[in-house]
Amino acid sequence: MIWGTHASRQKTLRDQASVSGLGVHSGAPASLTLHPAEPDTGIVFVRTATDGRGDRELKAHFRSVTATEFATVLGDEHGPAVSTTEHVLAALQGLGVDNAVVEVDGAEIPIMDGSAAPFVAAIDQAGIVTQAAARRYIQVLKPVRVGKNGCYGELRPHMGGLRIETEIEFEHPLVGRQSYAVDVVPSVFRRELARARTFGFMRDVAKLWSAGYALGASFDNTVVVAEDRVLNPEGMRFPDEFVRHKAVDAIGDLALAGAPILGAYRSVRGGHKLNHAVVTALMADASAWCYVEMPQPSRRVRGHAGLGALAAPVYGPDVS
Ligand SMILES: [Zn+2]
């Protein structure tokens, strides 16, 4: 039997890698560089080029969230610093990278093609290495639910890792009601999720623009849905690309818990605001979660079919 296997160790990048592009909301250009980081660093954003005010360092953490309208924005007491963090966070989380510095020289992460795939490519270019330190997970111990008006998000116990279930419903003949469920492991993230793009409706464009959003949106980075068809010449990448993209957003937003989650997350007609609310509600309830390391020796859990079958609490009662 092997304890402390590959999967239970923290991972970081072997080298650095960069991408550059436009912000989907601001339309502003930015370059992003992913850097390796020490064990227990987590994901840290470093915003450079701040007009002489010095670099700003922001932990990828739900307490750093300053806005969730159409994107997840991180900031501090000086205000918002980095917008549209969700897709690069999803790529790092989806590929199992625990520790990295995400350096960006603008106020918004470049949207690239609207999916997580360009960040996956950057991570692959940098390479992933396993570190000596054990990985710590957040294990969900009981359901935590937030919602109203037919929209809700819920985290519940799930022993197999992170499971994401998303459901969308838009009054539109091309979209309607769609649901998608996936157990998130790197190979599945790469194949089934990473390429799913941001989407938007033509009917919302004027309103978004007047509110200062989607100024950089184009067919290069957004699936644009008109009355009766998708306007992008290349069409869709998946028949259910929209609901898959919702899963990507959820993975990125759940990464803000600060450690990989062992649990199932269900989002019904949700978005960044709901994702953030559920993470905040989970972490606020000390009886709803605990830190664990996995896998644990089976002798510790023999005869226990419930919680703890895969992992035992690090800070809970010692059952060995
Ligand atoms: Zn998104």
PDB file of C-alpha atoms and ligand atoms in Angstrom:
ATOM      1  CA  MET A   1       0.000   0.000   0.000  1.00  0.00           C
ATOM      2  CA  ILE A   2       1.267   3.426  -0.826  1.00  0.00           C
ATOM      3  CA  TRP A   3       0.320   6.447   1.218  1.00  0.00           C
ATOM      4  CA  GLY A   4       1.219   9.918   0.127  1.00  0.00           C
ATOM      5  CA  THR A   5       0.701   9.047  -3.496  1.00  0.00           C
ATOM      6  CA  HIS A   6       1.055  11.479  -6.364  1.00  0.00           C
ATOM      7  CA  ALA A   7      -2.542  12.668  -6.009  1.00  0.00           C
ATOM      8  CA  SER A   8      -2.133  13.572  -2.361  1.00  0.00           C
ATOM      9  CA  ARG A   9       0.805  15.920  -2.896  1.00  0.00           C
ATOM     10  CA  GLN A  10       0.609  19.576  -3.806  1.00  0.00           C
ATOM     11  CA  LYS A  11       1.500  20.604  -7.318  1.00  0.00           C
ATOM     12  CA  THR A  12       2.906  23.698  -8.930  1.00  0.00           C
ATOM     13  CA  LEU A  13       4.249  24.725 -12.319  1.00  0.00           C
ATOM     14  CA  ARG A  14       7.672  23.616 -13.540  1.00  0.00           C
ATOM     15  CA  ASP A  15       8.341  26.864 -15.349  1.00  0.00           C
ATOM     16  CA  GLN A  16       6.537  30.045 -16.269  1.00  0.00           C
ATOM     17  CA  ALA A  17       4.302  30.647 -19.270  1.00  0.00           C
ATOM     18  CA  SER A  18       2.565  33.713 -20.663  1.00  0.00           C
ATOM     19  CA  VAL A  19      -0.495  34.587 -22.685  1.00  0.00           C
ATOM     20  CA  SER A  20      -1.834  37.954 -23.755  1.00  0.00           C
ATOM     21  CA  GLY A  21      -5.081  39.273 -25.080  1.00  0.00           C
ATOM     22  CA  LEU A  22      -8.036  41.553 -24.377  1.00  0.00           C
ATOM     23  CA  GLY A  23     -10.361  41.800 -21.413  1.00  0.00           C
ATOM     24  CA  VAL A  24     -13.883  40.777 -22.404  1.00  0.00           C
ATOM     25  CA  HIS A  25     -15.492  43.488 -20.292  1.00  0.00           C
ATOM     26  CA  SER A  26     -12.929  46.303 -20.424  1.00  0.00           C
ATOM     27  CA  GLY A  27     -11.625  45.633 -23.933  1.00  0.00           C
ATOM     28  CA  ALA A  28      -8.188  46.487 -22.512  1.00  0.00           C
ATOM     29  CA  PRO A  29      -5.074  44.505 -23.486  1.00  0.00           C
ATOM     30  CA  ALA A  30      -3.190  42.585 -20.803  1.00  0.00           C
ATOM     31  CA  SER A  31      -0.413  40.041 -20.512  1.00  0.00           C
ATOM     32  CA  LEU A  32      -0.637  37.235 -17.991  1.00  0.00           C
ATOM     33  CA  THR A  33       2.246  35.119 -16.753  1.00  0.00           C
ATOM     34  CA  LEU A  34       1.828  31.973 -14.681  1.00  0.00           C
ATOM     35  CA  HIS A  35       4.719  31.348 -12.270  1.00  0.00           C
ATOM     36  CA  PRO A  36       5.622  28.434  -9.982  1.00  0.00           C
ATOM     37  CA  ALA A  37       5.053  28.968  -6.252  1.00  0.00           C
ATOM     38  CA  GLU A  38       6.148  27.401  -2.978  1.00  0.00           C
ATOM     39  CA  PRO A  39       4.019  24.759  -1.232  1.00  0.00           C
ATOM     40  CA  ASP A  40       1.058  26.182   0.716  1.00  0.00           C
ATOM     41  CA  THR A  41       1.085  29.407  -1.314  1.00  0.00           C
ATOM     42  CA  GLY A  42      -2.216  28.650  -3.013  1.00  0.00           C
ATOM     43  CA  ILE A  43      -3.053  30.757  -6.041  1.00  0.00           C
ATOM     44  CA  VAL A  44      -1.955  34.372  -5.769  1.00  0.00           C
ATOM     45  CA  PHE A  45      -2.702  37.103  -8.297  1.00  0.00           C
ATOM     46  CA  VAL A  46      -0.114  39.847  -8.703  1.00  0.00           C
ATOM     47  CA  ARG A  47      -1.352  42.939 -10.452  1.00  0.00           C
ATOM     48  CA  THR A  48       1.544  44.918 -11.901  1.00  0.00           C
ATOM     49  CA  ALA A  49       1.566  48.189 -13.879  1.00  0.00           C
ATOM     50  CA  THR A  50      -0.599  50.001 -11.366  1.00  0.00           C
ATOM     51  CA  ASP A  51       0.469  53.540 -12.343  1.00  0.00           C
ATOM     52  CA  GLY A  52       3.234  53.905  -9.788  1.00  0.00           C
ATOM     53  CA  ARG A  53       1.238  52.541  -6.858  1.00  0.00           C
ATOM     54  CA  GLY A  54       3.290  49.360  -6.718  1.00  0.00           C
ATOM     55  CA  ASP A  55       2.325  45.771  -7.392  1.00  0.00           C
ATOM     56  CA  ARG A  56      -0.801  44.520  -5.697  1.00  0.00           C
ATOM     57  CA  GLU A  57      -0.898  40.968  -4.392  1.00  0.00           C
ATOM     58  CA  LEU A  58      -4.255  39.249  -3.981  1.00  0.00           C
ATOM     59  CA  LYS A  59      -4.843  35.794  -2.677  1.00  0.00           C
ATOM     60  CA  ALA A  60      -7.335  33.824  -4.728  1.00  0.00           C
ATOM     61  CA  HIS A  61      -9.773  33.617  -1.863  1.00  0.00           C
ATOM     62  CA  PHE A  62     -13.485  34.210  -1.463  1.00  0.00           C
ATOM     63  CA  ARG A  63     -12.776  36.994   1.031  1.00  0.00           C
ATOM     64  CA  SER A  64     -10.914  38.892  -1.725  1.00  0.00           C
ATOM     65  CA  VAL A  65     -13.999  39.021  -3.961  1.00  0.00           C
ATOM     66  CA  THR A  66     -15.198  42.578  -4.565  1.00  0.00           C
ATOM     67  CA  ALA A  67     -17.743  42.020  -7.351  1.00  0.00           C
ATOM     68  CA  THR A  68     -19.558  39.156  -9.065  1.00  0.00           C
ATOM     69  CA  GLU A  69     -21.546  40.857 -11.829  1.00  0.00           C
ATOM     70  CA  PHE A  70     -20.786  38.991 -15.086  1.00  0.00           C
ATOM     71  CA  ALA A  71     -17.300  38.068 -13.778  1.00  0.00           C
ATOM     72  CA  THR A  72     -15.513  37.385 -10.512  1.00  0.00           C
ATOM     73  CA  VAL A  73     -13.409  40.351  -9.397  1.00  0.00           C
ATOM     74  CA  LEU A  74     -10.719  40.239  -6.713  1.00  0.00           C
ATOM     75  CA  GLY A  75      -9.548  43.259  -4.791  1.00  0.00           C
ATOM     76  CA  ASP A  76      -8.654  44.642  -1.394  1.00  0.00           C
ATOM     77  CA  GLU A  77      -9.202  47.722   0.734  1.00  0.00           C
ATOM     78  CA  HIS A  78      -7.959  49.853  -2.166  1.00  0.00           C
ATOM     79  CA  GLY A  79     -10.702  48.549  -4.415  1.00  0.00           C
ATOM     80  CA  PRO A  80     -10.946  46.059  -7.265  1.00  0.00           C
ATOM     81  CA  ALA A  81      -7.630  44.894  -8.737  1.00  0.00           C
ATOM     82  CA  VAL A  82      -8.150  41.951 -11.097  1.00  0.00           C
ATOM     83  CA  SER A  83     -11.345  41.115 -12.950  1.00  0.00           C
ATOM     84  CA  THR A  84     -12.534  37.981 -14.760  1.00  0.00           C
ATOM     85  CA  THR A  85     -10.413  35.593 -12.713  1.00  0.00           C
ATOM     86  CA  GLU A  86     -12.670  32.569 -13.151  1.00  0.00           C
ATOM     87  CA  HIS A  87     -11.320  30.890 -16.271  1.00  0.00           C
ATOM     88  CA  VAL A  88      -7.639  30.871 -15.330  1.00  0.00           C
ATOM     89  CA  LEU A  89      -8.639  29.692 -11.848  1.00  0.00           C
ATOM     90  CA  ALA A  90     -10.744  26.935 -13.396  1.00  0.00           C
ATOM     91  CA  ALA A  91      -7.794  25.790 -15.520  1.00  0.00           C
ATOM     92  CA  LEU A  92      -5.450  25.688 -12.505  1.00  0.00           C
ATOM     93  CA  GLN A  93      -8.030  23.910 -10.368  1.00  0.00           C
ATOM     94  CA  GLY A  94      -9.121  21.593 -13.152  1.00  0.00           C
ATOM     95  CA  LEU A  95      -5.552  20.441 -13.772  1.00  0.00           C
ATOM     96  CA  GLY A  96      -4.774  20.089 -10.068  1.00  0.00           C
ATOM     97  CA  VAL A  97      -2.314  22.981  -9.690  1.00  0.00           C
ATOM     98  CA  ASP A  98      -2.332  24.012  -6.026  1.00  0.00           C
ATOM     99  CA  ASN A  99       0.338  26.691  -5.997  1.00  0.00           C
ATOM    100  CA  ALA A 100       0.946  29.384  -8.610  1.00  0.00           C
ATOM    101  CA  VAL A 101       1.411  33.102  -9.026  1.00  0.00           C
ATOM    102  CA  VAL A 102      -0.764  34.663 -11.706  1.00  0.00           C
ATOM    103  CA  GLU A 103       0.887  37.917 -12.719  1.00  0.00           C
ATOM    104  CA  VAL A 104      -1.148  40.284 -14.870  1.00  0.00           C
ATOM    105  CA  ASP A 105      -0.280  43.781 -16.088  1.00  0.00           C
ATOM    106  CA  GLY A 106      -3.829  45.053 -16.366  1.00  0.00           C
ATOM    107  CA  ALA A 107      -7.113  45.225 -14.488  1.00  0.00           C
ATOM    108  CA  GLU A 108      -8.702  42.292 -16.310  1.00  0.00           C
ATOM    109  CA  ILE A 109      -7.479  38.779 -17.112  1.00  0.00           C
ATOM    110  CA  PRO A 110      -7.409  38.382 -20.911  1.00  0.00           C
ATOM    111  CA  ILE A 111     -10.447  36.477 -22.119  1.00  0.00           C
ATOM    112  CA  MET A 112      -8.506  34.702 -24.887  1.00  0.00           C
ATOM    113  CA  ASP A 113     -11.065  32.574 -26.795  1.00  0.00           C
ATOM    114  CA  GLY A 114     -13.635  32.773 -23.985  1.00  0.00           C
ATOM    115  CA  SER A 115     -12.753  29.350 -22.598  1.00  0.00           C
ATOM    116  CA  ALA A 116     -10.243  27.856 -20.172  1.00  0.00           C
ATOM    117  CA  ALA A 117      -8.371  26.050 -22.966  1.00  0.00           C
ATOM    118  CA  PRO A 118      -5.696  28.741 -23.597  1.00  0.00           C
ATOM    119  CA  PHE A 119      -4.836  28.665 -19.881  1.00  0.00           C
ATOM    120  CA  VAL A 120      -4.652  24.866 -20.003  1.00  0.00           C
ATOM    121  CA  ALA A 121      -2.230  25.245 -22.921  1.00  0.00           C
ATOM    122  CA  ALA A 122      -0.140  27.722 -20.926  1.00  0.00           C
ATOM    123  CA  ILE A 123      -0.067  25.365 -17.915  1.00  0.00           C
ATOM    124  CA  ASP A 124       0.978  22.515 -20.211  1.00  0.00           C
ATOM    125  CA  GLN A 125       3.705  24.690 -21.685  1.00  0.00           C
ATOM    126  CA  ALA A 126       4.994  25.468 -18.191  1.00  0.00           C
ATOM    127  CA  GLY A 127       4.613  21.861 -17.024  1.00  0.00           C
ATOM    128  CA  ILE A 128       3.271  20.586 -13.700  1.00  0.00           C
ATOM    129  CA  VAL A 129       5.498  19.267 -10.906  1.00  0.00           C
ATOM    130  CA  THR A 130       4.626  17.506  -7.663  1.00  0.00           C
ATOM    131  CA  GLN A 131       5.830  19.082  -4.444  1.00  0.00           C
ATOM    132  CA  ALA A 132       6.785  17.465  -1.147  1.00  0.00           C
ATOM    133  CA  ALA A 133       3.933  18.909   0.898  1.00  0.00           C
ATOM    134  CA  ALA A 134       0.675  17.032   1.353  1.00  0.00           C
ATOM    135  CA  ARG A 135      -2.387  18.487  -0.332  1.00  0.00           C
ATOM    136  CA  ARG A 136      -5.150  19.626   1.973  1.00  0.00           C
ATOM    137  CA  TYR A 137      -8.769  19.383   0.823  1.00  0.00           C
ATOM    138  CA  ILE A 138     -11.968  20.945   2.078  1.00  0.00           C
ATOM    139  CA  GLN A 139     -14.388  18.114   2.698  1.00  0.00           C
ATOM    140  CA  VAL A 140     -18.063  19.041   2.698  1.00  0.00           C
ATOM    141  CA  LEU A 141     -19.754  17.416   5.712  1.00  0.00           C
ATOM    142  CA  LYS A 142     -23.361  18.505   5.258  1.00  0.00           C
ATOM    143  CA  PRO A 143     -25.436  20.268   2.586  1.00  0.00           C
ATOM    144  CA  VAL A 144     -25.156  24.052   2.377  1.00  0.00           C
ATOM    145  CA  ARG A 145     -27.643  25.790   0.133  1.00  0.00           C
ATOM    146  CA  VAL A 146     -28.169  29.389  -0.977  1.00  0.00           C
ATOM    147  CA  GLY A 147     -30.852  30.572  -3.340  1.00  0.00           C
ATOM    148  CA  LYS A 148     -34.010  32.439  -4.104  1.00  0.00           C
ATOM    149  CA  ASN A 149     -36.543  32.877  -6.902  1.00  0.00           C
ATOM    150  CA  GLY A 150     -35.862  29.503  -8.467  1.00  0.00           C
ATOM    151  CA  CYS A 151     -32.078  29.973  -8.539  1.00  0.00           C
ATOM    152  CA  TYR A 152     -29.960  28.063  -6.096  1.00  0.00           C
ATOM    153  CA  GLY A 153     -26.533  26.697  -5.428  1.00  0.00           C
ATOM    154  CA  GLU A 154     -25.786  23.826  -3.101  1.00  0.00           C
ATOM    155  CA  LEU A 155     -22.722  22.009  -1.864  1.00  0.00           C
ATOM    156  CA  ARG A 156     -23.298  18.554  -0.426  1.00  0.00           C
ATOM    157  CA  PRO A 157     -21.092  15.696   0.739  1.00  0.00           C
ATOM    158  CA  HIS A 158     -19.647  13.586  -2.054  1.00  0.00           C
ATOM    159  CA  MET A 159     -16.874  11.122  -1.509  1.00  0.00           C
ATOM    160  CA  GLY A 160     -15.346  10.851  -4.941  1.00  0.00           C
ATOM    161  CA  GLY A 161     -13.702  14.259  -5.287  1.00  0.00           C
ATOM    162  CA  LEU A 162     -15.302  17.349  -6.827  1.00  0.00           C
ATOM    163  CA  ARG A 163     -18.527  16.831  -8.722  1.00  0.00           C
ATOM    164  CA  ILE A 164     -20.191  19.690 -10.569  1.00  0.00           C
ATOM    165  CA  GLU A 165     -23.821  19.732 -11.641  1.00  0.00           C
ATOM    166  CA  THR A 166     -25.056  22.767 -13.538  1.00  0.00           C
ATOM    167  CA  GLU A 167     -28.472  23.579 -14.876  1.00  0.00           C
ATOM    168  CA  ILE A 168     -29.417  26.581 -16.960  1.00  0.00           C
ATOM    169  CA  GLU A 169     -32.740  27.844 -18.173  1.00  0.00           C
ATOM    170  CA  PHE A 170     -33.072  30.710 -20.614  1.00  0.00           C
ATOM    171  CA  GLU A 171     -36.186  31.761 -22.413  1.00  0.00           C
ATOM    172  CA  HIS A 172     -34.651  31.183 -25.781  1.00  0.00           C
ATOM    173  CA  PRO A 173     -35.441  28.473 -28.343  1.00  0.00           C
ATOM    174  CA  LEU A 174     -31.772  27.596 -28.836  1.00  0.00           C
ATOM    175  CA  VAL A 175     -30.995  27.228 -25.162  1.00  0.00           C
ATOM    176  CA  GLY A 176     -34.039  26.455 -23.032  1.00  0.00           C
ATOM    177  CA  ARG A 177     -33.283  24.145 -20.142  1.00  0.00           C
ATOM    178  CA  GLN A 178     -30.021  22.218 -20.083  1.00  0.00           C
ATOM    179  CA  SER A 179     -28.244  20.242 -17.412  1.00  0.00           C
ATOM    180  CA  TYR A 180     -24.776  18.815 -17.148  1.00  0.00           C
ATOM    181  CA  ALA A 181     -22.950  16.802 -14.509  1.00  0.00           C
ATOM    182  CA  VAL A 182     -19.294  15.898 -14.294  1.00  0.00           C
ATOM    183  CA  ASP A 183     -16.783  14.457 -11.868  1.00  0.00           C
ATOM    184  CA  VAL A 184     -13.856  16.813 -12.218  1.00  0.00           C
ATOM    185  CA  VAL A 185     -10.502  15.164 -12.813  1.00  0.00           C
ATOM    186  CA  PRO A 186      -7.775  16.611 -15.041  1.00  0.00           C
ATOM    187  CA  SER A 187      -8.405  14.351 -18.029  1.00  0.00           C
ATOM    188  CA  VAL A 188     -12.121  15.119 -17.990  1.00  0.00           C
ATOM    189  CA  PHE A 189     -11.527  18.825 -17.487  1.00  0.00           C
ATOM    190  CA  ARG A 190      -9.271  18.909 -20.530  1.00  0.00           C
ATOM    191  CA  ARG A 191     -11.573  16.894 -22.742  1.00  0.00           C
ATOM    192  CA  GLU A 192     -15.071  17.926 -21.685  1.00  0.00           C
ATOM    193  CA  LEU A 193     -14.840  21.352 -20.109  1.00  0.00           C
ATOM    194  CA  ALA A 194     -11.785  23.432 -20.984  1.00  0.00           C
ATOM    195  CA  ARG A 195     -12.945  24.374 -24.485  1.00  0.00           C
ATOM    196  CA  ALA A 196     -16.466  25.509 -23.531  1.00  0.00           C
ATOM    197  CA  ARG A 197     -16.711  29.236 -24.196  1.00  0.00           C
ATOM    198  CA  THR A 198     -18.359  32.246 -22.635  1.00  0.00           C
ATOM    199  CA  PHE A 199     -21.728  32.981 -24.182  1.00  0.00           C
ATOM    200  CA  GLY A 200     -24.054  35.929 -24.466  1.00  0.00           C
ATOM    201  CA  PHE A 201     -27.299  36.988 -26.061  1.00  0.00           C
ATOM    202  CA  MET A 202     -27.539  39.692 -28.702  1.00  0.00           C
ATOM    203  CA  ARG A 203     -30.672  40.983 -26.956  1.00  0.00           C
ATOM    204  CA  ASP A 204     -28.559  41.881 -23.894  1.00  0.00           C
ATOM    205  CA  VAL A 205     -25.712  43.612 -25.694  1.00  0.00           C
ATOM    206  CA  ALA A 206     -26.962  47.206 -25.595  1.00  0.00           C
ATOM    207  CA  LYS A 207     -27.721  46.950 -21.888  1.00  0.00           C
ATOM    208  CA  LEU A 208     -24.338  45.378 -21.146  1.00  0.00           C
ATOM    209  CA  TRP A 209     -22.439  47.974 -23.130  1.00  0.00           C
ATOM    210  CA  SER A 210     -24.222  50.890 -21.473  1.00  0.00           C
ATOM    211  CA  ALA A 211     -23.327  49.388 -18.080  1.00  0.00           C
ATOM    212  CA  GLY A 212     -19.664  49.104 -19.109  1.00  0.00           C
ATOM    213  CA  TYR A 213     -19.604  45.335 -19.625  1.00  0.00           C
ATOM    214  CA  ALA A 214     -18.732  43.194 -22.655  1.00  0.00           C
ATOM    215  CA  LEU A 215     -16.842  46.054 -24.334  1.00  0.00           C
ATOM    216  CA  GLY A 216     -14.222  43.562 -25.545  1.00  0.00           C
ATOM    217  CA  ALA A 217     -16.673  40.831 -26.533  1.00  0.00           C
ATOM    218  CA  SER A 218     -16.476  39.515 -30.073  1.00  0.00           C
ATOM    219  CA  PHE A 219     -16.960  36.325 -32.037  1.00  0.00           C
ATOM    220  CA  ASP A 220     -13.336  35.558 -31.133  1.00  0.00           C
ATOM    221  CA  ASN A 221     -14.161  35.193 -27.441  1.00  0.00           C
ATOM    222  CA  THR A 222     -17.921  34.766 -26.991  1.00  0.00           C
ATOM    223  CA  VAL A 223     -20.587  32.493 -28.401  1.00  0.00           C
ATOM    224  CA  VAL A 224     -23.136  35.078 -29.500  1.00  0.00           C
ATOM    225  CA  VAL A 225     -26.745  33.931 -29.578  1.00  0.00           C
ATOM    226  CA  ALA A 226     -29.209  35.838 -31.744  1.00  0.00           C
ATOM    227  CA  GLU A 227     -32.973  35.315 -32.046  1.00  0.00           C
ATOM    228  CA  ASP A 228     -32.792  32.016 -33.879  1.00  0.00           C
ATOM    229  CA  ARG A 229     -29.158  31.098 -34.317  1.00  0.00           C
ATOM    230  CA  VAL A 230     -25.589  31.288 -33.080  1.00  0.00           C
ATOM    231  CA  LEU A 231     -23.849  34.077 -34.997  1.00  0.00           C
ATOM    232  CA  ASN A 232     -20.287  32.748 -34.729  1.00  0.00           C
ATOM    233  CA  PRO A 233     -19.246  31.416 -38.149  1.00  0.00           C
ATOM    234  CA  GLU A 234     -17.628  28.325 -36.621  1.00  0.00           C
ATOM    235  CA  GLY A 235     -20.748  27.409 -34.622  1.00  0.00           C
ATOM    236  CA  MET A 236     -20.658  25.545 -31.320  1.00  0.00           C
ATOM    237  CA  ARG A 237     -17.867  23.409 -29.872  1.00  0.00           C
ATOM    238  CA  PHE A 238     -20.331  21.208 -27.943  1.00  0.00           C
ATOM    239  CA  PRO A 239     -24.101  20.952 -28.401  1.00  0.00           C
ATOM    240  CA  ASP A 240     -24.420  21.886 -24.720  1.00  0.00           C
ATOM    241  CA  GLU A 241     -21.505  24.318 -24.646  1.00  0.00           C
ATOM    242  CA  PHE A 242     -23.372  26.884 -22.513  1.00  0.00           C
ATOM    243  CA  VAL A 243     -24.104  24.621 -19.570  1.00  0.00           C
ATOM    244  CA  ARG A 244     -20.585  23.198 -19.774  1.00  0.00           C
ATOM    245  CA  HIS A 245     -19.234  26.727 -19.551  1.00  0.00           C
ATOM    246  CA  LYS A 246     -21.317  27.243 -16.422  1.00  0.00           C
ATOM    247  CA  ALA A 247     -19.463  24.259 -14.968  1.00  0.00           C
ATOM    248  CA  VAL A 248     -16.110  25.885 -15.859  1.00  0.00           C
ATOM    249  CA  ASP A 249     -17.181  29.097 -14.128  1.00  0.00           C
ATOM    250  CA  ALA A 250     -18.269  27.140 -11.062  1.00  0.00           C
ATOM    251  CA  ILE A 251     -14.930  25.305 -10.854  1.00  0.00           C
ATOM    252  CA  GLY A 252     -13.074  28.621 -11.032  1.00  0.00           C
ATOM    253  CA  ASP A 253     -15.271  30.251  -8.419  1.00  0.00           C
ATOM    254  CA  LEU A 254     -15.108  27.251  -6.074  1.00  0.00           C
ATOM    255  CA  ALA A 255     -11.308  27.459  -6.221  1.00  0.00           C
ATOM    256  CA  LEU A 256     -11.713  30.597  -4.114  1.00  0.00           C
ATOM    257  CA  ALA A 257     -12.508  28.378  -1.122  1.00  0.00           C
ATOM    258  CA  GLY A 258      -8.711  28.235  -0.887  1.00  0.00           C
ATOM    259  CA  ALA A 259      -8.277  24.467  -1.250  1.00  0.00           C
ATOM    260  CA  PRO A 260      -9.740  21.787  -3.514  1.00  0.00           C
ATOM    261  CA  ILE A 261     -13.262  20.841  -2.447  1.00  0.00           C
ATOM    262  CA  LEU A 262     -14.364  17.261  -1.858  1.00  0.00           C
ATOM    263  CA  GLY A 263     -18.064  17.580  -2.465  1.00  0.00           C
ATOM    264  CA  ALA A 264     -20.784  17.922  -5.059  1.00  0.00           C
ATOM    265  CA  TYR A 265     -21.819  21.373  -6.196  1.00  0.00           C
ATOM    266  CA  ARG A 266     -25.163  21.927  -7.855  1.00  0.00           C
ATOM    267  CA  SER A 267     -25.965  25.227  -9.520  1.00  0.00           C
ATOM    268  CA  VAL A 268     -29.450  25.857 -10.876  1.00  0.00           C
ATOM    269  CA  ARG A 269     -29.823  29.052 -12.921  1.00  0.00           C
ATOM    270  CA  GLY A 270     -26.770  30.338 -11.104  1.00  0.00           C
ATOM    271  CA  GLY A 271     -23.728  32.422 -11.836  1.00  0.00           C
ATOM    272  CA  HIS A 272     -20.705  33.983 -10.168  1.00  0.00           C
ATOM    273  CA  LYS A 273     -22.763  35.696  -7.469  1.00  0.00           C
ATOM    274  CA  LEU A 274     -24.406  32.442  -6.420  1.00  0.00           C
ATOM    275  CA  ASN A 275     -21.133  30.485  -6.564  1.00  0.00           C
ATOM    276  CA  HIS A 276     -19.519  33.043  -4.299  1.00  0.00           C
ATOM    277  CA  ALA A 277     -22.478  33.039  -1.906  1.00  0.00           C
ATOM    278  CA  VAL A 278     -22.340  29.258  -1.528  1.00  0.00           C
ATOM    279  CA  VAL A 279     -18.580  29.190  -0.877  1.00  0.00           C
ATOM    280  CA  THR A 280     -19.003  31.973   1.672  1.00  0.00           C
ATOM    281  CA  ALA A 281     -21.894  30.142   3.371  1.00  0.00           C
ATOM    282  CA  LEU A 282     -19.937  26.881   3.492  1.00  0.00           C
ATOM    283  CA  MET A 283     -16.853  28.421   5.009  1.00  0.00           C
ATOM    284  CA  ALA A 284     -18.926  30.404   7.532  1.00  0.00           C
ATOM    285  CA  ASP A 285     -20.391  27.201   8.980  1.00  0.00           C
ATOM    286  CA  ALA A 286     -17.644  25.357  10.832  1.00  0.00           C
ATOM    287  CA  SER A 287     -19.843  22.276  11.150  1.00  0.00           C
ATOM    288  CA  ALA A 288     -20.294  22.033   7.367  1.00  0.00           C
ATOM    289  CA  TRP A 289     -16.726  21.233   6.383  1.00  0.00           C
ATOM    290  CA  CYS A 290     -13.305  20.171   7.578  1.00  0.00           C
ATOM    291  CA  TYR A 291      -9.806  19.955   6.188  1.00  0.00           C
ATOM    292  CA  VAL A 292      -8.628  16.506   5.165  1.00  0.00           C
ATOM    293  CA  GLU A 293      -5.647  14.949   3.505  1.00  0.00           C
ATOM    294  CA  MET A 294      -6.155  11.968   1.223  1.00  0.00           C
ATOM    295  CA  PRO A 295      -5.862   9.158   0.594  1.00  0.00           C
ATOM    296  CA  GLN A 296      -5.857   7.902   4.154  1.00  0.00           C
ATOM    297  CA  PRO A 297      -4.733   4.440   5.233  1.00  0.00           C
ATOM    298  CA  SER A 298      -7.673   2.058   5.038  1.00  0.00           C
ATOM    299  CA  ARG A 299      -7.025   0.783   8.566  1.00  0.00           C
ATOM    300  CA  ARG A 300      -8.234   4.157   9.809  1.00  0.00           C
ATOM    301  CA  VAL A 301     -11.586   3.866   8.157  1.00  0.00           C
ATOM    302  CA  ARG A 302     -12.343   0.139   8.106  1.00  0.00           C
ATOM    303  CA  GLY A 303     -15.964  -0.369   9.048  1.00  0.00           C
ATOM    304  CA  HIS A 304     -16.850   3.268   8.446  1.00  0.00           C
ATOM    305  CA  ALA A 305     -18.996   3.456   5.358  1.00  0.00           C
ATOM    306  CA  GLY A 306     -19.934   7.099   5.735  1.00  0.00           C
ATOM    307  CA  LEU A 307     -17.821  10.218   5.886  1.00  0.00           C
ATOM    308  CA  GLY A 308     -14.214   9.294   6.255  1.00  0.00           C
ATOM    309  CA  ALA A 309     -14.325   6.338   3.901  1.00  0.00           C
ATOM    310  CA  LEU A 310     -11.845   8.129   1.672  1.00  0.00           C
ATOM    311  CA  ALA A 311     -10.460  10.727   3.980  1.00  0.00           C
ATOM    312  CA  ALA A 312     -10.241  11.453   7.669  1.00  0.00           C
ATOM    313  CA  PRO A 313     -10.377  14.924   9.185  1.00  0.00           C
ATOM    314  CA  VAL A 314      -6.960  16.446   9.771  1.00  0.00           C
ATOM    315  CA  TYR A 315      -8.213  18.403  12.725  1.00  0.00           C
ATOM    316  CA  GLY A 316     -11.066  16.137  13.730  1.00  0.00           C
ATOM    317  CA  PRO A 317     -11.081  13.335  16.268  1.00  0.00           C
ATOM    318  CA  ASP A 318      -8.322  10.806  15.789  1.00  0.00           C
ATOM    319  CA  VAL A 319     -10.046   7.560  14.878  1.00  0.00           C
ATOM    320  CA  SER A 320      -6.929   5.473  14.361  1.00  0.00           C
TER     321      SER A 320
HETATM  322 ZN    ZN B   1     -17.088  32.145 -17.785  1.00  0.00          ZN
END
